[in-house]
Coordinates of C-alpha atoms and ligand atoms in Angstrom, one line a residue:
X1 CA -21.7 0.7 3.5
X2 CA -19.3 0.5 6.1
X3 CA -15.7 1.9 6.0
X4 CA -13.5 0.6 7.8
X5 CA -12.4 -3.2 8.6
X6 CA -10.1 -4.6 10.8
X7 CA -8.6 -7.6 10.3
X8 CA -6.1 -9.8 12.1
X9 CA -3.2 -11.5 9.7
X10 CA -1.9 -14.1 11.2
X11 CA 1.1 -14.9 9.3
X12 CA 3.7 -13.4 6.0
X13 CA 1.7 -15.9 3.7
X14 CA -1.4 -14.1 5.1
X15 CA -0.3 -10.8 4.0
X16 CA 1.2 -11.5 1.0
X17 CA -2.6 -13.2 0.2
X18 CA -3.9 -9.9 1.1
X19 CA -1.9 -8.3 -1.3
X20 CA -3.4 -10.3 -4.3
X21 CA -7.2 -9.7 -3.3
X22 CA -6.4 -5.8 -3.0
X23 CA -4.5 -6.1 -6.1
X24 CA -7.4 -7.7 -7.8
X25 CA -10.2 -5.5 -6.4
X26 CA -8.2 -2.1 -7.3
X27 CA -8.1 -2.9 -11.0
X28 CA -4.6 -2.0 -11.3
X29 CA -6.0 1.6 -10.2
X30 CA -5.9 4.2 -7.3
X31 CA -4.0 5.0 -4.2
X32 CA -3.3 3.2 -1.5
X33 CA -1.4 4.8 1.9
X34 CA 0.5 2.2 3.9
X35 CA 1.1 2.8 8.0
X36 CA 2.8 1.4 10.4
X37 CA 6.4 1.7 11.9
X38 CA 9.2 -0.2 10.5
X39 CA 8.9 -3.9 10.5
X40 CA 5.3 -3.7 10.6
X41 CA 4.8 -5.4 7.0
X42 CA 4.5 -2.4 4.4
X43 CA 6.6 -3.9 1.9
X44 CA 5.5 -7.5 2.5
X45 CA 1.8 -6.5 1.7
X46 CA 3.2 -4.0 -1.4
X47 CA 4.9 -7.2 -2.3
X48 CA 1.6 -9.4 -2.4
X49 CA 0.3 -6.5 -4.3
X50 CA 2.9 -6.4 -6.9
X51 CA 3.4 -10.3 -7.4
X52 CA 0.1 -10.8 -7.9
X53 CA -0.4 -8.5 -10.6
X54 CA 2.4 -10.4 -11.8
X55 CA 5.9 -9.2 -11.9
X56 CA 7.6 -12.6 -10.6
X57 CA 11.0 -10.5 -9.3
X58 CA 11.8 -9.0 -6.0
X59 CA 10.1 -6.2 -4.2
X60 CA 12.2 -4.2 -2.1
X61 CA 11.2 -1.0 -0.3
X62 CA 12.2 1.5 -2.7
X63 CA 14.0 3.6 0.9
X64 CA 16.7 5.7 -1.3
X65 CA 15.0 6.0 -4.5
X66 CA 11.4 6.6 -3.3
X67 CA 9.8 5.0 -5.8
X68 CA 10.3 1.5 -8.1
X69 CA 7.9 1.6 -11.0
X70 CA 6.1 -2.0 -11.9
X71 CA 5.2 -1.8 -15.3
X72 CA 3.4 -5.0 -16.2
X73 CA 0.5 -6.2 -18.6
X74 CA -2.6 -5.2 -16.8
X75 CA -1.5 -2.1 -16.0
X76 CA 1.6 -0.1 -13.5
X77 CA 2.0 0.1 -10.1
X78 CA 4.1 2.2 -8.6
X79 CA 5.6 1.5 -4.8
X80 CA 6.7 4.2 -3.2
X81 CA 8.8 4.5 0.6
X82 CA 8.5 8.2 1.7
X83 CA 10.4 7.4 5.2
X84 CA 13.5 9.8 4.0
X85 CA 11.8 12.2 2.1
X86 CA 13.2 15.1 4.0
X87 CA 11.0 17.7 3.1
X88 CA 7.7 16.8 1.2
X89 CA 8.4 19.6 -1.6
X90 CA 11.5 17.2 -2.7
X91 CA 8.4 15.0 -4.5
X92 CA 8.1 17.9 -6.4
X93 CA 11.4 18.4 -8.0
X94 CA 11.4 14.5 -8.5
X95 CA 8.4 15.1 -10.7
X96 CA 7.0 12.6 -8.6
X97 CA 3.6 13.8 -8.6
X98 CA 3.6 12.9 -12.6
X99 CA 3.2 8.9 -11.6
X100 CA 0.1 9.8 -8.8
X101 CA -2.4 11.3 -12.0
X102 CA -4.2 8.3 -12.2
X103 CA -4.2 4.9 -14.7
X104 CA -1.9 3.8 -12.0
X105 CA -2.1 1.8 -8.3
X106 CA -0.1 4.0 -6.2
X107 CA 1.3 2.3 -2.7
X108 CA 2.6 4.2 -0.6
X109 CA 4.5 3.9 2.5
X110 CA 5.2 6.5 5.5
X111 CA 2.5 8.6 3.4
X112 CA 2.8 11.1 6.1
X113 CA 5.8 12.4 5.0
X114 CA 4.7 13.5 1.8
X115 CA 1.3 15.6 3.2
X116 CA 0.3 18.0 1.1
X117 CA 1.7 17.0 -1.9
X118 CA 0.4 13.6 -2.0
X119 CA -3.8 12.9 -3.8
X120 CA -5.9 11.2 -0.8
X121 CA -6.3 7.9 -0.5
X122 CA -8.8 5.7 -1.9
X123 CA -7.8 3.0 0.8
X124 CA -5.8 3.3 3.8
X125 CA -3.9 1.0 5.7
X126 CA -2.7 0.7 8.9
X127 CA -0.4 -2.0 10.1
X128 CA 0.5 -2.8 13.6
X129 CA 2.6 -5.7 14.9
X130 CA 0.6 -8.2 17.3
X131 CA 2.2 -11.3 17.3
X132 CA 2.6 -14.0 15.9
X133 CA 0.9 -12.0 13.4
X134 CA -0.4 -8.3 12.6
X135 CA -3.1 -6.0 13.2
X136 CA -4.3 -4.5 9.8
X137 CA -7.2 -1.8 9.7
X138 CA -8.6 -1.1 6.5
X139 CA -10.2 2.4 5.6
X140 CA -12.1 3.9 2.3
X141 CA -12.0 6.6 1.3
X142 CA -13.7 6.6 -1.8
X143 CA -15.6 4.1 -3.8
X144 CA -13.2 2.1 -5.2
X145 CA -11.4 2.1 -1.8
X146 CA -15.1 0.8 -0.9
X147 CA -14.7 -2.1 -3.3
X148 CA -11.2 -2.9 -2.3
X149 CA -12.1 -3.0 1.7
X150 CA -15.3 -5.6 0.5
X151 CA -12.9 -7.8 -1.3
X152 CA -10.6 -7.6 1.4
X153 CA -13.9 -8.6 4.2
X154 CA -15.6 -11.3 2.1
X155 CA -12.1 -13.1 1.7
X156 CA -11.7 -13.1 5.5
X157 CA -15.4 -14.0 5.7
X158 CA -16.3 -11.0 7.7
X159 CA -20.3 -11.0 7.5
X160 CA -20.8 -7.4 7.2
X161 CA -19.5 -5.8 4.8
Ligands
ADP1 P1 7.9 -2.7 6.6 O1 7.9 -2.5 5.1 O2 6.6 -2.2 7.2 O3 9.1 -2.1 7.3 P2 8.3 -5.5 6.0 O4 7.2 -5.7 5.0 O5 9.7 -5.4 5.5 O6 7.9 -4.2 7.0 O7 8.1 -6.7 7.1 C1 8.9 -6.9 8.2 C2 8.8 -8.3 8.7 O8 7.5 -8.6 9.1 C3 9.2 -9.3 7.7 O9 10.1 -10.2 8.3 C4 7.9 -10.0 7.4 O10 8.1 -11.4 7.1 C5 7.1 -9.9 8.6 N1 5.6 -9.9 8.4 C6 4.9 -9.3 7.5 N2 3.6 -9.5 7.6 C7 3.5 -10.3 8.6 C8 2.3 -11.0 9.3 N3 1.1 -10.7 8.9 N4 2.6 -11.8 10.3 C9 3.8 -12.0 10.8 N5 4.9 -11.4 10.2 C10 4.8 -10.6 9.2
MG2 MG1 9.1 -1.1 3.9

């Protein structure tokens, strides 16, 4: 089974769409590691994500509290926005690492900041801006990253996965 996808996303809409069919495919369940500079559409797709699995509010990157918890019905979700963590060891003393021990989707943007103290990813992805719409490339590393990435490819009609 393949591993990777790449996928071009033409438009907001687009992304916010590929929010819901992650969202879906995840079960409510896993992690997911967001790239891509600022601008590039983090929060946009976190917001598909998060709407979908139906809170109807705003989604904001979380930048000075690092993480907004989403508890809804089918389960929680919790968005995190590493870009100030200064030093990775603060997730630590936020007892951070208490909301990544699983029965929850974790997002995660400028996951970097946070290696080493952060589980792996079940699904990475990386975000670059190519306009009028954005580049998104899609990586597993697990199986239910797997299942997410063949949602994600029979939506866009890809053939194979
Ligand atoms: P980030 O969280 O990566 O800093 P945002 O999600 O805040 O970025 O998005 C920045 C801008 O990019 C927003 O104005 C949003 O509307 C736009 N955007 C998001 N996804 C796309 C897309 N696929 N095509 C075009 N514009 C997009
Ligand atoms: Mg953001």
């Amino acid at each position: 089974m393949p591993n990777s996808l790449n996928l071009y996303i033409s438009d907001e809409h687009e992304m916010v769409c590929l929010g819901g069919v992650l969202a879906a495919a995840s079960k409510l369940e896993g992690v997911i590691y967001l790239l891509g500079g600022l601008g590039a559409g983090k929060t946009t797709l976190s917001r598909g994500v998060v709407q979908s699995a139906g809170h109807f509010g705003a989604v904001k990157s979380p930048t000075y509290t690092l993480v907004e918890p989403y508890e809804l019905e089918g389960g929680s979700i919790y968005h995190f926005d590493l870009y100030r963590l200064a030093d990775p060891e603060e997730l630590e003393f936020l007892g951070v690492r208490d909301y990544l021990n699983g029965g929850a989707l974790c997002l995660i943007e400028w996951p970097q900041r946070g290696a080493g103290w952060l589980p792996d990813f079940d699904l990475e992805i990386s975000i670059e801006v190519e306009l009028p719409g954005r580049r998104v490339a899609l990586t597993a590393g697990s199986p239910r990253g797997e299942s997410m990435l063949t949602a994600a490819g029979k939506h866009y009609g890809v053939i194979d996965p």
